[in-house]
JSON list of C-alpha atoms in Angstrom, two decimals:
[
{"chain": "Z", "resi": 1, "resn": "ASN", "atom": "CA", "xyz": [54.60, 31.56, 213.50]},
{"chain": "Z", "resi": 2, "resn": "ASP", "atom": "CA", "xyz": [57.89, 31.45, 211.59]},
{"chain": "Z", "resi": 3, "resn": "GLU", "atom": "CA", "xyz": [58.35, 35.22, 211.41]},
{"chain": "Z", "resi": 4, "resn": "GLN", "atom": "CA", "xyz": [57.98, 35.61, 215.17]},
{"chain": "Z", "resi": 5, "resn": "GLU", "atom": "CA", "xyz": [60.33, 32.69, 215.81]},
{"chain": "Z", "resi": 6, "resn": "THR", "atom": "CA", "xyz": [62.90, 34.15, 213.41]},
{"chain": "Z", "resi": 7, "resn": "ALA", "atom": "CA", "xyz": [62.66, 37.52, 215.15]},
{"chain": "Z", "resi": 8, "resn": "ALA", "atom": "CA", "xyz": [63.15, 35.86, 218.55]},
{"chain": "Z", "resi": 9, "resn": "LEU", "atom": "CA", "xyz": [66.21, 33.96, 217.30]},
{"chain": "Z", "resi": 10, "resn": "VAL", "atom": "CA", "xyz": [67.75, 37.11, 215.85]},
{"chain": "Z", "resi": 11, "resn": "LYS", "atom": "CA", "xyz": [67.13, 39.06, 219.04]},
{"chain": "Z", "resi": 12, "resn": "SER", "atom": "CA", "xyz": [68.68, 36.26, 221.09]},
{"chain": "Z", "resi": 13, "resn": "PHE", "atom": "CA", "xyz": [71.74, 36.19, 218.85]},
{"chain": "Z", "resi": 14, "resn": "LEU", "atom": "CA", "xyz": [72.14, 39.96, 219.03]},
{"chain": "Z", "resi": 15, "resn": "ALA", "atom": "CA", "xyz": [71.68, 40.11, 222.79]},
{"chain": "Z", "resi": 16, "resn": "THR", "atom": "CA", "xyz": [74.06, 37.34, 223.78]},
{"chain": "Z", "resi": 17, "resn": "SER", "atom": "CA", "xyz": [75.82, 36.04, 220.63]},
{"chain": "Z", "resi": 18, "resn": "ASP", "atom": "CA", "xyz": [73.67, 32.94, 221.11]},
{"chain": "Z", "resi": 19, "resn": "GLN", "atom": "CA", "xyz": [75.36, 30.32, 218.93]},
{"chain": "Z", "resi": 20, "resn": "GLU", "atom": "CA", "xyz": [72.40, 27.96, 219.20]},
{"chain": "Z", "resi": 21, "resn": "ALA", "atom": "CA", "xyz": [70.15, 30.66, 217.74]},
{"chain": "Z", "resi": 22, "resn": "ALA", "atom": "CA", "xyz": [72.68, 31.24, 214.96]},
{"chain": "Z", "resi": 23, "resn": "THR", "atom": "CA", "xyz": [72.74, 27.52, 214.18]},
{"chain": "Z", "resi": 24, "resn": "VAL", "atom": "CA", "xyz": [68.95, 27.38, 214.00]},
{"chain": "Z", "resi": 25, "resn": "LEU", "atom": "CA", "xyz": [68.88, 30.38, 211.66]},
{"chain": "Z", "resi": 26, "resn": "VAL", "atom": "CA", "xyz": [71.49, 28.84, 209.36]},
{"chain": "Z", "resi": 27, "resn": "ARG", "atom": "CA", "xyz": [69.68, 25.51, 209.29]},
{"chain": "Z", "resi": 28, "resn": "ARG", "atom": "CA", "xyz": [66.37, 27.23, 208.64]},
{"chain": "Z", "resi": 29, "resn": "TYR", "atom": "CA", "xyz": [67.65, 29.14, 205.60]},
{"chain": "Z", "resi": 30, "resn": "GLN", "atom": "CA", "xyz": [70.53, 27.05, 204.28]},
{"chain": "Z", "resi": 31, "resn": "THR", "atom": "CA", "xyz": [68.43, 25.25, 201.67]},
{"chain": "Z", "resi": 32, "resn": "LEU", "atom": "CA", "xyz": [66.98, 28.49, 200.33]},
{"chain": "Z", "resi": 33, "resn": "VAL", "atom": "CA", "xyz": [70.40, 30.12, 200.21]},
{"chain": "Z", "resi": 34, "resn": "SER", "atom": "CA", "xyz": [72.10, 27.07, 198.67]},
{"chain": "Z", "resi": 35, "resn": "GLN", "atom": "CA", "xyz": [69.48, 26.67, 195.96]},
{"chain": "Z", "resi": 36, "resn": "THR", "atom": "CA", "xyz": [69.59, 30.35, 195.10]},
{"chain": "Z", "resi": 37, "resn": "VAL", "atom": "CA", "xyz": [73.38, 30.43, 194.94]},
{"chain": "Z", "resi": 38, "resn": "ALA", "atom": "CA", "xyz": [73.53, 27.18, 192.94]},
{"chain": "Z", "resi": 39, "resn": "ARG", "atom": "CA", "xyz": [71.49, 28.80, 190.16]},
{"chain": "Z", "resi": 40, "resn": "HIS", "atom": "CA", "xyz": [74.20, 31.41, 189.65]},
{"chain": "Z", "resi": 41, "resn": "VAL", "atom": "CA", "xyz": [77.60, 29.81, 190.26]},
{"chain": "Z", "resi": 42, "resn": "PRO", "atom": "CA", "xyz": [79.36, 26.51, 189.59]},
{"chain": "Z", "resi": 43, "resn": "MET", "atom": "CA", "xyz": [78.56, 23.80, 192.18]},
{"chain": "Z", "resi": 44, "resn": "GLU", "atom": "CA", "xyz": [82.12, 23.76, 193.52]},
{"chain": "Z", "resi": 45, "resn": "GLU", "atom": "CA", "xyz": [81.67, 27.39, 194.64]},
{"chain": "Z", "resi": 46, "resn": "VAL", "atom": "CA", "xyz": [78.26, 27.03, 196.31]},
{"chain": "Z", "resi": 47, "resn": "GLU", "atom": "CA", "xyz": [79.43, 26.09, 199.82]},
{"chain": "Z", "resi": 48, "resn": "GLU", "atom": "CA", "xyz": [81.96, 28.89, 200.09]},
{"chain": "Z", "resi": 49, "resn": "ILE", "atom": "CA", "xyz": [79.55, 31.51, 198.80]},
{"chain": "Z", "resi": 50, "resn": "CYS", "atom": "CA", "xyz": [76.82, 30.31, 201.16]},
{"chain": "Z", "resi": 51, "resn": "GLN", "atom": "CA", "xyz": [79.23, 30.74, 204.06]},
{"chain": "Z", "resi": 52, "resn": "GLU", "atom": "CA", "xyz": [79.89, 34.29, 202.89]},
{"chain": "Z", "resi": 53, "resn": "VAL", "atom": "CA", "xyz": [76.16, 34.99, 202.66]},
{"chain": "Z", "resi": 54, "resn": "PHE", "atom": "CA", "xyz": [75.59, 33.86, 206.24]},
{"chain": "Z", "resi": 55, "resn": "LEU", "atom": "CA", "xyz": [78.61, 35.79, 207.52]},
{"chain": "Z", "resi": 56, "resn": "ASP", "atom": "CA", "xyz": [77.28, 38.91, 205.80]},
{"chain": "Z", "resi": 57, "resn": "PHE", "atom": "CA", "xyz": [73.84, 38.23, 207.26]},
{"chain": "Z", "resi": 58, "resn": "PHE", "atom": "CA", "xyz": [75.12, 38.01, 210.83]},
{"chain": "Z", "resi": 59, "resn": "ARG", "atom": "CA", "xyz": [77.26, 41.12, 210.36]},
{"chain": "Z", "resi": 60, "resn": "ALA", "atom": "CA", "xyz": [74.26, 43.04, 209.01]},
{"chain": "Z", "resi": 61, "resn": "LEU", "atom": "CA", "xyz": [71.83, 42.01, 211.74]},
{"chain": "Z", "resi": 62, "resn": "PRO", "atom": "CA", "xyz": [72.45, 45.01, 213.99]},
{"chain": "Z", "resi": 63, "resn": "ASN", "atom": "CA", "xyz": [71.36, 47.26, 211.12]},
{"chain": "Z", "resi": 64, "resn": "LEU", "atom": "CA", "xyz": [68.13, 45.45, 210.25]},
{"chain": "Z", "resi": 65, "resn": "ARG", "atom": "CA", "xyz": [64.91, 47.11, 211.35]},
{"chain": "Z", "resi": 66, "resn": "ASP", "atom": "CA", "xyz": [62.57, 44.15, 210.95]},
{"chain": "Z", "resi": 67, "resn": "TYR", "atom": "CA", "xyz": [64.07, 40.99, 212.42]},
{"chain": "Z", "resi": 68, "resn": "SER", "atom": "CA", "xyz": [61.24, 38.83, 211.17]},
{"chain": "Z", "resi": 69, "resn": "THR", "atom": "CA", "xyz": [61.95, 39.48, 207.52]},
{"chain": "Z", "resi": 70, "resn": "THR", "atom": "CA", "xyz": [63.81, 36.96, 205.43]},
{"chain": "Z", "resi": 71, "resn": "THR", "atom": "CA", "xyz": [64.16, 39.25, 202.44]},
{"chain": "Z", "resi": 72, "resn": "TYR", "atom": "CA", "xyz": [67.83, 39.62, 203.28]},
{"chain": "Z", "resi": 73, "resn": "PHE", "atom": "CA", "xyz": [68.40, 36.22, 201.75]}
]
């Protein structure tokens, strides 16, 4: 299921800085993040803010307790 796959990708990224896992995570959630951000800022700012969201996400991963959750986004 998606939650288990997300957890496995996060664990892989944390264990080895797996860039392929990071890419899959970004692709999996980029639409959700982009749509959410686009509701709150001008379109010309969406891409930059989405990049910040994903950077914050990857920085916060070591502190997350449940790697399967997507509530971070």
